[in-house]
Short mmCIF file of C-alpha atoms and ligand atoms in Angstrom, two decimals:
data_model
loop_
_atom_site.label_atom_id
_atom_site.label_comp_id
_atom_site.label_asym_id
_atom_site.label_seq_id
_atom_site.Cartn_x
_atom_site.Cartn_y
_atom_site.Cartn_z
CA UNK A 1483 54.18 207.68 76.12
CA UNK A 1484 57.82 209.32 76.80
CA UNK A 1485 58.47 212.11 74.10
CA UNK A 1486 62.22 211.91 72.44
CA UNK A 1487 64.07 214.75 74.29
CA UNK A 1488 66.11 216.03 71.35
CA UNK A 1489 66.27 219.75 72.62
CA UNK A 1490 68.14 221.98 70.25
CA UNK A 1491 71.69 222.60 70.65
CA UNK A 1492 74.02 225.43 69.37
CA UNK A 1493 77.66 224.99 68.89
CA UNK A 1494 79.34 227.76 70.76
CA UNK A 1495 80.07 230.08 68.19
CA UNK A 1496 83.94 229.60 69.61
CA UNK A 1497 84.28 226.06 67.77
CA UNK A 1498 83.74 228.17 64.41
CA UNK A 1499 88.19 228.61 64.99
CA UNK A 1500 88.41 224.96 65.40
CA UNK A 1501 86.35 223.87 62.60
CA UNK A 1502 88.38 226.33 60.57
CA UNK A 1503 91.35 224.93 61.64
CA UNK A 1504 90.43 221.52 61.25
CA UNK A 1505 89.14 222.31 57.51
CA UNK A 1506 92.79 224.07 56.78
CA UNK A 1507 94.18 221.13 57.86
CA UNK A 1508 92.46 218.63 55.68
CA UNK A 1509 92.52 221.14 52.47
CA UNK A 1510 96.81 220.30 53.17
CA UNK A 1511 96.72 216.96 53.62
CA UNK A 1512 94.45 216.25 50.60
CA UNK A 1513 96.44 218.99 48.65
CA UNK A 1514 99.98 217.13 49.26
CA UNK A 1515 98.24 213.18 48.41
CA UNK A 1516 98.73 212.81 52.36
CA UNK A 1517 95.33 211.25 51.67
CA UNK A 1518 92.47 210.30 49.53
CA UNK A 1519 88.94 211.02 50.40
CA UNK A 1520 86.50 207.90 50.25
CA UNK A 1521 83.17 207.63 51.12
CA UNK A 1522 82.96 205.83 54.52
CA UNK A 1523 86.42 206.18 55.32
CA UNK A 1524 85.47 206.32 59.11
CA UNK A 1525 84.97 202.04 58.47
CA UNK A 1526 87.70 201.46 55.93
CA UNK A 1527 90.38 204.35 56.19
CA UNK A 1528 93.01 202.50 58.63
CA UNK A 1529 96.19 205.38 58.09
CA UNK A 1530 97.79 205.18 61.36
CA UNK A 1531 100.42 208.30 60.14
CA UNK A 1532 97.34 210.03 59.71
CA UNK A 1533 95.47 209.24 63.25
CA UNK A 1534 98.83 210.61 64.92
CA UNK A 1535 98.89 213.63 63.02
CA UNK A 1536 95.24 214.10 64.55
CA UNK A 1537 96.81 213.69 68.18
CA UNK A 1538 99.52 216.05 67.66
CA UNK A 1539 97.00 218.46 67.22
CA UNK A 1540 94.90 217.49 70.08
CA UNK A 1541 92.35 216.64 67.78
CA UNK A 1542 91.72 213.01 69.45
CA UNK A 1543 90.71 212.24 72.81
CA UNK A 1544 88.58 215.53 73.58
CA UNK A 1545 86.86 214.77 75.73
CA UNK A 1546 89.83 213.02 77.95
CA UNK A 1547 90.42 214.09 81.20
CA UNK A 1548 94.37 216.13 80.73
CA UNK A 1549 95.57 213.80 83.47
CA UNK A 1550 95.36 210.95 80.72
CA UNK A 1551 96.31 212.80 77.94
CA UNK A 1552 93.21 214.05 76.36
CA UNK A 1553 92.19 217.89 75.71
CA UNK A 1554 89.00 218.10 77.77
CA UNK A 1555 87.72 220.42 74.56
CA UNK A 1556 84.64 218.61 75.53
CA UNK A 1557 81.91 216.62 73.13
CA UNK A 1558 80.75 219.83 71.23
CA UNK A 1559 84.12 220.62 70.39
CA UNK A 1560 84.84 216.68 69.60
CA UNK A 1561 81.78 216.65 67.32
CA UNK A 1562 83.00 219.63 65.05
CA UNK A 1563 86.57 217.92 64.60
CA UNK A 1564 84.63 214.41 63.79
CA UNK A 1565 81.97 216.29 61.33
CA UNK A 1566 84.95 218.05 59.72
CA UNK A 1567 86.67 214.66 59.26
CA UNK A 1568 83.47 212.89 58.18
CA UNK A 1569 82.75 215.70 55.49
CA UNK A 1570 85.99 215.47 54.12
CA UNK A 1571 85.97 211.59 53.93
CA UNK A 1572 89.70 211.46 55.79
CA UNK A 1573 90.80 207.91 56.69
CA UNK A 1574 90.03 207.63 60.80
CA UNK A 1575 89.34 204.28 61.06
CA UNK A 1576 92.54 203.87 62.99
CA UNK A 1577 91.29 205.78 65.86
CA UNK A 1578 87.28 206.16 65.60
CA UNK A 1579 86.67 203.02 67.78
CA UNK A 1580 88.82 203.97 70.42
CA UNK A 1581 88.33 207.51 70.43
CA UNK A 1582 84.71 207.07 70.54
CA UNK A 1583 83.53 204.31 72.56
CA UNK A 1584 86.68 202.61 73.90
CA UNK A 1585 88.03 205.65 75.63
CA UNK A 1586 85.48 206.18 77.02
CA UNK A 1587 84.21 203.05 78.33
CA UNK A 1588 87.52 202.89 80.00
CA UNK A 1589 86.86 206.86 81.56
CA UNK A 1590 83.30 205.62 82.98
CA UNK A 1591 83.87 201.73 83.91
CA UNK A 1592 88.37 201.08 84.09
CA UNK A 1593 90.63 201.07 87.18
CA UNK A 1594 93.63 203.89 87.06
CA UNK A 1595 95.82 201.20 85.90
CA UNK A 1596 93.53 200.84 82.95
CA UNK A 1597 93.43 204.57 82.18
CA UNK A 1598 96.96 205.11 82.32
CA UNK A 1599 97.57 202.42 80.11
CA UNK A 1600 95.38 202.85 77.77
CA UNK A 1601 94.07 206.53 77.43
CA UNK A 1602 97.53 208.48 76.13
CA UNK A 1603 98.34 206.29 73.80
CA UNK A 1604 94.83 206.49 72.75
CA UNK A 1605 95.03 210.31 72.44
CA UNK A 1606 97.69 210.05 70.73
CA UNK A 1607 96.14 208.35 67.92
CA UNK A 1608 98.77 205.52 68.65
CA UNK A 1609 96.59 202.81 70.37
CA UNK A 1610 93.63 200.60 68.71
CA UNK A 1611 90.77 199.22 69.74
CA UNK A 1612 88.50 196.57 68.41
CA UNK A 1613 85.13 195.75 69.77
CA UNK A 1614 84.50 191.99 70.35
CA UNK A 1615 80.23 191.93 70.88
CA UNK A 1616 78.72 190.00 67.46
CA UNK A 1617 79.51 186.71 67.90
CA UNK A 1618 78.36 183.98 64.98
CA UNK A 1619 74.73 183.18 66.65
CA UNK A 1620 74.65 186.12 68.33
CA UNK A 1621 74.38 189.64 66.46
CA UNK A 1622 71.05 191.35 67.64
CA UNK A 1623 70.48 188.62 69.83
CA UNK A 1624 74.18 189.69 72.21
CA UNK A 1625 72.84 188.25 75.58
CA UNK A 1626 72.94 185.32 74.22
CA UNK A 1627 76.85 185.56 73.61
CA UNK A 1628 78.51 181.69 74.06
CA UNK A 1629 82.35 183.10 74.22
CA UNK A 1630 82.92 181.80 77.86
CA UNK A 1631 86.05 183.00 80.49
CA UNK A 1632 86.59 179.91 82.79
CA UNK A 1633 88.82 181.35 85.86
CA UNK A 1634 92.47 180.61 86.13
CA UNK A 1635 95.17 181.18 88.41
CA UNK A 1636 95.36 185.35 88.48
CA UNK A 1637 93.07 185.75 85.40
CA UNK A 1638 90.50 184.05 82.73
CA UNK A 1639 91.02 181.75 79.87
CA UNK A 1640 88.75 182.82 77.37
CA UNK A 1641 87.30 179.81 74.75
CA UNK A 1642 84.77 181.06 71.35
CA UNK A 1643 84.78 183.04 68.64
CA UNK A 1644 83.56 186.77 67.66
CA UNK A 1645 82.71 187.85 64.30
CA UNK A 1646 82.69 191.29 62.04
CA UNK A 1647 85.30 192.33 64.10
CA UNK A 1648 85.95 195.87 62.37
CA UNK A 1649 89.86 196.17 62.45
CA UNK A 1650 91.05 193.34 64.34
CA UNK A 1651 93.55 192.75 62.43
CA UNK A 1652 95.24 195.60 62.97
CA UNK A 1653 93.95 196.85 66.25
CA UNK A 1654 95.94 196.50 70.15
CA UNK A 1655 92.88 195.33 72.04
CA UNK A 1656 89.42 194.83 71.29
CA UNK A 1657 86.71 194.59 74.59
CA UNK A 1658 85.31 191.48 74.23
CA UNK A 1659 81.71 190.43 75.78
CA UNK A 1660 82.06 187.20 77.49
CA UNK A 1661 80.23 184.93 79.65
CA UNK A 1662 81.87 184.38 82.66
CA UNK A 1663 78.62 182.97 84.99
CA UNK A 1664 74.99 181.91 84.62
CA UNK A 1665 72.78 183.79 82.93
CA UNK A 1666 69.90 183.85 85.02
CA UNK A 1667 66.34 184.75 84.49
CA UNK A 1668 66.51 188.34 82.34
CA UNK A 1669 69.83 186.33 80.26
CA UNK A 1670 71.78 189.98 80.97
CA UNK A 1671 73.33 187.90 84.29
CA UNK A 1672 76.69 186.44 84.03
CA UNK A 1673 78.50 188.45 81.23
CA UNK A 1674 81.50 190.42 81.87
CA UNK A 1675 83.84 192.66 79.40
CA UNK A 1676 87.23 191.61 78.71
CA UNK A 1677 89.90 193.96 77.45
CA UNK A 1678 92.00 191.36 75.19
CA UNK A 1679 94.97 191.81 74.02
CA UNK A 1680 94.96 191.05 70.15
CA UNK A 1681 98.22 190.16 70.44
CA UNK A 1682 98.23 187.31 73.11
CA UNK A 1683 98.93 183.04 71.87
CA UNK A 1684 96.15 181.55 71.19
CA UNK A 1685 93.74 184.24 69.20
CA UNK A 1686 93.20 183.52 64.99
CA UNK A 1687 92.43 186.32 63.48
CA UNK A 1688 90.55 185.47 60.05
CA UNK A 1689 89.88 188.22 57.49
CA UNK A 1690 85.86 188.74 55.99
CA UNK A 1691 86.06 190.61 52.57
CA UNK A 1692 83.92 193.34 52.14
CA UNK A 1693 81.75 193.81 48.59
CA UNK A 1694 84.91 195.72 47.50
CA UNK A 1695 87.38 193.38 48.52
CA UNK A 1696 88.76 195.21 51.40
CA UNK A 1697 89.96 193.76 54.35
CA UNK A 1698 88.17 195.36 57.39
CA UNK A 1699 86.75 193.21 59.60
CA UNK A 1700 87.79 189.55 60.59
CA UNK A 1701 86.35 186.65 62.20
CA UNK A 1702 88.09 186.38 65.86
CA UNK A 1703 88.68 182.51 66.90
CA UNK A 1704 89.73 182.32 70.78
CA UNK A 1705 91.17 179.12 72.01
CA UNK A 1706 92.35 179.27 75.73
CA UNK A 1707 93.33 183.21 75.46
CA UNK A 1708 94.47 184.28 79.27
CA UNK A 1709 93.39 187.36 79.73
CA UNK A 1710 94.59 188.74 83.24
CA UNK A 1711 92.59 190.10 86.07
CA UNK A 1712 93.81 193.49 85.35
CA UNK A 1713 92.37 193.60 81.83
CA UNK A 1714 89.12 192.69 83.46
CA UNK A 1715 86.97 196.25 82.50
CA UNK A 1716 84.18 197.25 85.12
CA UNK A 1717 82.81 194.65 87.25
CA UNK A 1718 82.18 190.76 86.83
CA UNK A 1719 78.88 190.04 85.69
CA UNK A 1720 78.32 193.68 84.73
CA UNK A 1721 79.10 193.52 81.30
CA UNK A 1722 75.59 193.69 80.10
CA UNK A 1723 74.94 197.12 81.82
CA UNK A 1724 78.29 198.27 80.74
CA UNK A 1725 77.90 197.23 77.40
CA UNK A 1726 74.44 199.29 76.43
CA UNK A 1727 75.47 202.44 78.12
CA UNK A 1728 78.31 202.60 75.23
CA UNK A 1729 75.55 201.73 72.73
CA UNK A 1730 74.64 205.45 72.95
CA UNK A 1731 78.36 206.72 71.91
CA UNK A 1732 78.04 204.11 69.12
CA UNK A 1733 75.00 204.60 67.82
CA UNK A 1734 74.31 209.05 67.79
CA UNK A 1735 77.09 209.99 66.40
CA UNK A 1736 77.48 212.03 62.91
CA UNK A 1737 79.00 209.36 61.32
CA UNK A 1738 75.68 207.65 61.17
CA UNK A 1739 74.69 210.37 58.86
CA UNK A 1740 77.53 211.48 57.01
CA UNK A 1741 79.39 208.19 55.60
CA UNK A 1742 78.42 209.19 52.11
CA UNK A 1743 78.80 213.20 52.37
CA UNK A 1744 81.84 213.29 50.05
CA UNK A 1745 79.55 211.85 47.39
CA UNK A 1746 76.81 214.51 48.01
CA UNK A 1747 79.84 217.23 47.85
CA UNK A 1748 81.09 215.48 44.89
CA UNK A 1749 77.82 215.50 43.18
CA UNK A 1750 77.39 219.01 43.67
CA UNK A 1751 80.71 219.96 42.31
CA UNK A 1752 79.53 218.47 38.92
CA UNK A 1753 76.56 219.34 38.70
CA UNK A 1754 77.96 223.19 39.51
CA UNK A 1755 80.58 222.58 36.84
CA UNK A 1756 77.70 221.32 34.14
CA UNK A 1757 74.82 223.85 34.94
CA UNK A 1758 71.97 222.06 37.38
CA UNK A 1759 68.29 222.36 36.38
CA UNK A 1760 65.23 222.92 38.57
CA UNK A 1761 64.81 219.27 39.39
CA UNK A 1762 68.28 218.54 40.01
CA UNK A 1763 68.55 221.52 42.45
CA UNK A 1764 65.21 220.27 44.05
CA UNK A 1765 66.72 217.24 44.60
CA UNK A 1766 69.80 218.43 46.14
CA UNK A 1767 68.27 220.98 48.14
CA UNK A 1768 65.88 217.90 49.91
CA UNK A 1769 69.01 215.99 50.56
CA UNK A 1770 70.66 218.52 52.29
CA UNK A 1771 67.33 219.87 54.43
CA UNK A 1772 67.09 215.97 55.49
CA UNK A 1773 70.53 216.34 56.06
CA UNK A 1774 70.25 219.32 58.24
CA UNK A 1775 67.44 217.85 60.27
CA UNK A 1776 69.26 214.51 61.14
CA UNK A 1777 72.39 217.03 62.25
CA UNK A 1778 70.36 218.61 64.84
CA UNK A 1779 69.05 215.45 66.34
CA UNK A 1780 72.77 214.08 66.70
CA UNK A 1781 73.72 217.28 67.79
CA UNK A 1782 71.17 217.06 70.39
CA UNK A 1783 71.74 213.89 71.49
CA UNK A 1784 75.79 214.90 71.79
CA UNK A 1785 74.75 217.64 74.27
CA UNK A 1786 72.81 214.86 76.44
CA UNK A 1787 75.70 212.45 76.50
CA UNK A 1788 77.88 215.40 77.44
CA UNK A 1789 75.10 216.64 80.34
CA UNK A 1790 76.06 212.25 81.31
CA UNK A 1791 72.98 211.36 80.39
CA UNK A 1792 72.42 208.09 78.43
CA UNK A 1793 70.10 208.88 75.80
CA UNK A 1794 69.48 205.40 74.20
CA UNK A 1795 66.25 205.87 72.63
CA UNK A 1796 67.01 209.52 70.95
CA UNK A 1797 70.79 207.85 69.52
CA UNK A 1798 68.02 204.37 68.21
CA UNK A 1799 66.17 206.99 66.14
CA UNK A 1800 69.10 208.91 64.77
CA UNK A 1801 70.73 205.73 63.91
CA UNK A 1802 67.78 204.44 62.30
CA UNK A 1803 66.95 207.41 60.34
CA UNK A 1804 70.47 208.73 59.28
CA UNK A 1805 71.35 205.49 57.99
CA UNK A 1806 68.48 205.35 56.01
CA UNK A 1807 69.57 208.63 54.86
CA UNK A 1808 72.84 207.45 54.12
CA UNK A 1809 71.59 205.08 51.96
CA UNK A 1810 69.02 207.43 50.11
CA UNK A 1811 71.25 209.70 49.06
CA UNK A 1812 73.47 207.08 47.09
CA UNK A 1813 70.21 206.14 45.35
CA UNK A 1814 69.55 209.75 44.69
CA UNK A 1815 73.33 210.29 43.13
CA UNK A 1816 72.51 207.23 41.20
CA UNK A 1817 69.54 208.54 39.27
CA UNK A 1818 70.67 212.10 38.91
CA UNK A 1819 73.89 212.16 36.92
CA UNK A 1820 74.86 209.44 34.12
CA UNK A 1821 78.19 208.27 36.10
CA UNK A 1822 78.80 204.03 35.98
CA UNK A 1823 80.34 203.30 39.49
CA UNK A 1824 83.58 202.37 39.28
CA UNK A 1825 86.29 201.87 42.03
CA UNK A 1826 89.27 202.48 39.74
CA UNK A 1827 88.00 204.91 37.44
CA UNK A 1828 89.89 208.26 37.16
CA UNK A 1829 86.67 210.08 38.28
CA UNK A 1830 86.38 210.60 41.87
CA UNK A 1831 82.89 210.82 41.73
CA UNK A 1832 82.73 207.50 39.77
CA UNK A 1833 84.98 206.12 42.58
CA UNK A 1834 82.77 207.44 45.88
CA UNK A 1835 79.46 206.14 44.29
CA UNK A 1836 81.08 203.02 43.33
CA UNK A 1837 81.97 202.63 47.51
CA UNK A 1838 78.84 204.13 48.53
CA UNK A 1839 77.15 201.34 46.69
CA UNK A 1840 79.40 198.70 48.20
CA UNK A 1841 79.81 199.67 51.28
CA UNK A 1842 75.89 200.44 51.13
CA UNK A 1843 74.30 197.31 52.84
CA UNK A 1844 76.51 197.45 56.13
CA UNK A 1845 74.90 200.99 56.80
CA UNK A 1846 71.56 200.13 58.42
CA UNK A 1847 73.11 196.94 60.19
CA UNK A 1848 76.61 197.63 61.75
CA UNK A 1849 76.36 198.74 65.74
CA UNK A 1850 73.14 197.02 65.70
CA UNK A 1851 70.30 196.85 62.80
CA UNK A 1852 67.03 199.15 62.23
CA UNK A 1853 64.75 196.56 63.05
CA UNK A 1854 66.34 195.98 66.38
CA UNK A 1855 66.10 199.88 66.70
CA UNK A 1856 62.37 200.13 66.51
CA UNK A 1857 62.12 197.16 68.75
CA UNK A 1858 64.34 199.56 71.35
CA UNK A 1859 62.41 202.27 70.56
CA UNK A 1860 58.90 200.39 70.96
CA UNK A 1861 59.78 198.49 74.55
CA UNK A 1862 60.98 201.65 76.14
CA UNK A 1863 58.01 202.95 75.07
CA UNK A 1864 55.97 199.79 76.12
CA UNK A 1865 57.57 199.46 79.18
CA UNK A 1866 60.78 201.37 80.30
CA UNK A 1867 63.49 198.91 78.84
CA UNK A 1868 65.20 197.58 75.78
CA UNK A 1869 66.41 193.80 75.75
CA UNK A 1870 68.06 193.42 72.30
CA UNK A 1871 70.97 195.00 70.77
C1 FAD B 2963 80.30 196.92 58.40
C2 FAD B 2963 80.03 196.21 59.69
C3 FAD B 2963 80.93 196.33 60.74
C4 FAD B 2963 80.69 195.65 61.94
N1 FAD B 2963 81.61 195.76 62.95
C5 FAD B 2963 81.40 195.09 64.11
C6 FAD B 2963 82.37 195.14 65.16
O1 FAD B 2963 83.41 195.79 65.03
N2 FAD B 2963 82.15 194.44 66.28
C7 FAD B 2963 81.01 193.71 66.48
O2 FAD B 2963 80.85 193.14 67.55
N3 FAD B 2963 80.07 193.62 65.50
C8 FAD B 2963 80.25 194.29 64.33
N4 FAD B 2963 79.31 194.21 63.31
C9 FAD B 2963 78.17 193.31 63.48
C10 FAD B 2963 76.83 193.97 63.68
O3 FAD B 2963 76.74 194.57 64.94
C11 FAD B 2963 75.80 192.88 63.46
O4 FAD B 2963 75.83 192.56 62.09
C12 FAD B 2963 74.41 193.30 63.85
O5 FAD B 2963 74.33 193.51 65.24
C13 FAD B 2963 73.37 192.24 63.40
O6 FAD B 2963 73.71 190.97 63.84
P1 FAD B 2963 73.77 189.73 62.81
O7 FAD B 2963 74.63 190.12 61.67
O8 FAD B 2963 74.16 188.52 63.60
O9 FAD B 2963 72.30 189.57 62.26
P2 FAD B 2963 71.04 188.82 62.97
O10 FAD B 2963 70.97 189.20 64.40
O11 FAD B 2963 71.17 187.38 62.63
O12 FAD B 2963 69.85 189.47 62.19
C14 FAD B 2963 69.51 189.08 60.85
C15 FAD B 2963 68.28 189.89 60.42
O13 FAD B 2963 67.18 189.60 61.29
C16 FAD B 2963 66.67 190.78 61.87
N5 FAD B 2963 66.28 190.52 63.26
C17 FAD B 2963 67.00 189.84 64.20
N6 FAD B 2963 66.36 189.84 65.39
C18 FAD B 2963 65.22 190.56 65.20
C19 FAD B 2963 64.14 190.93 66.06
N7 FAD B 2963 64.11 190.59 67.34
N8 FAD B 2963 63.14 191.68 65.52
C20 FAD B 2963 63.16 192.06 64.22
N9 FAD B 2963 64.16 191.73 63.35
C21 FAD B 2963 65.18 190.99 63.84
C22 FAD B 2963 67.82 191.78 61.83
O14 FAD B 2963 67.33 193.12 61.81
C23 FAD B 2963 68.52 191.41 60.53
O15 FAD B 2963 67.87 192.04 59.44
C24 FAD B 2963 79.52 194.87 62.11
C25 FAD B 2963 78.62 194.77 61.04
C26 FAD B 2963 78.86 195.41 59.85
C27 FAD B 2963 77.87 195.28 58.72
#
């Protein structure tokens, strides 16, 4: 049976600068009303001003080559900025998507053309990106993806319809898994990854509410979209392969364990201000060692990814356990202080438990559910290989 390779990694004591920098930073923005911390603000917080203020500082595309407008800080580096951000509960939805998976899919699988168009503008917390996999029949089940890209004359027209399409609505692009040939014995034959312009005639773009009413992600209907060979990422008929080795930037990182942290700092806060007794601090303190653990495996699994590895089955088990976690520690808030959730109360804490419960049931399914997790986890084991999302 393979063991997990989770290996410990240290921050370079350097990063402690950045992270103080970053923390300054925020402590400004949320001193001057710049912005509002929310639990799971890396989903819902769309503040475009914000993402460029981010990119002025070099704080977005780390791990970018320079020649495309990035930092190269590196992934360590890019994982203190993002845990600073997730801590704080800073709006980033504008730029999480294509900062973490987008960008990089583009780095590993695009043509220069690609990069150059793309990349900067990324980095500069200026460009968008949606991803187009979930499809109405197909969530877990993403081989079996019907969206189909007939060829044209110097392109594809692309005919179906994707579906919890996190910020389509207000993104440039979104990389869309298509079928564009047979699918063959295994099913992973035949699909290729589109980079569609969410812009072009022919796309509907239909809003799904969340629990709290928010607009965030949309139901995408395609009728003969052209999408040009040149937005054709990676290779035809490669999309499958393509699409699981960004699985592991999806799934690892510490937003997968910290969407509710501003509710576990909140809680603290008040129970500080009103004197905590044994239990509560007991309570607390086992959040914040389960916490702790859960940081070290994403940790770990950020050093693989930035050794190039693709450590699917270690990012499965931190996904599956941190958003577990996620969800446990709303419960615990729930039970341990006398506080009705409430999205326009006066009382932050009222307000981040009120979206911690809301935004609650999406934890443990979006970039791909628990069960489907285990059943990664269990056929590498089994035999070497994962089929499902
Ligand atoms: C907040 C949020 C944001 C999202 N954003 C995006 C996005 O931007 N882009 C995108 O493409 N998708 C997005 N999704 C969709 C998400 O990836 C899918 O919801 C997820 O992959 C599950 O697919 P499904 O909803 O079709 O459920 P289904 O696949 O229909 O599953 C339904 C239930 O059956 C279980 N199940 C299914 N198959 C198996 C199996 N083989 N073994 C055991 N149990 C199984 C599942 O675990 C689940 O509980 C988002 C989802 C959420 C909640």
């Amino acid at each position: 049976m393979p063991a997990l390779r989770l290996d410990a990694a240290v921050p370079p004591p350097e990063l402690d600068g950045l992270r103080r920098d970053v923390r300054a930073f925020l402590a400004e923005e949320i001193a001057a009303g710049r912005i509002v911390p929310h639990a799971d603000n890396w989903l819902a917080g769309w503040d475009p001003a914000f993402s460029r203020r981010l990119g002025e500082r070099g704080w977005i595309g780390m791990t970018f080559p320079r020649a495309y407008g990035g930092s190269e800080a590196g992934s360590l580096a890019r994982f203190a900025v993002t845990e600073e951000l997730l801590a704080a509960g800073a709006p980033v939805a504008a730029h999480w998507i294509a900062d973490r998976q987008s960008g990089p899919s583009l780095l590993k699988f695009g043509t220069e053309e690609q990069r150059r168009a793309y990349l900067p503008g990324i980095a500069r917390g200026e460009t968008s990106f949606a991803i187009g996999m979930s499809e109405p029949d197909s969530g877990s089940d993403l081989a079996s993806v019907r969206t189909r890209a007939e060829r044209a004359d110097g392109g594809w027209v692309v005919n179906g319809a994707k579906v919890w399409t996190s910020g389509a609505h207000l993104a440039d692009a979104m990389i869309a898994l298509v079928r564009t040939g047979p699918a063959g014995q295994s099913r992973h034959e035949g699909l290729t990854q589109l980079i569609v312009d969410l812009r072009s005639p022919g796309l509907q773009i239909r809003p799904i509410r969340l629990l709290t009413g928010e607009h965030h992600f949309n139901e995408v209907v395609l009728t003969d979209v052209f999408v040009p060979d040149g937005r054709v990422l990676g290779t035809v008929g490669d999309g499958w392969r393509q699409v699981t080795s960004e699985l592991s930037f999806e799934r690892s990182g510490p937003e997968r364990i910290l969407s509710t942290f501003p509710l576990l700092a909140a809680v603290a806060g008040r129970l500080a201000e009103r004197g905590a007794d044994a239990a509560d601090r007991a309570r607390i303190g086992m959040l914040v060692a389960r916490l702790w653990a859960l940081r070290q495996m994403s940790l770990a699994v950020a050093a693989r990814l930035a050794a190039g590895d693709a450590p699917a089955i270690e990012a499965a088990v931190v996904k599956d356990l941190g958003t577990r976690f996620e969800g446990a520690l709303t419960e615990t808030v729930r039970l341990l202080v006398r506080v009705e959730p409430d999205l326009a109360s006066s009382d932050p804490l009222a307000q981040l438990l009120a979206q911690s419960v809301l935004h609650g049931p999406g934890f443990t399914l979006r970039g791909g559910t628990n069960e489907i997790l285990r059943g990664v986890v269990a056929k590498a084991i089994l035999a070497g290989g994962g089929e499902a999302r």
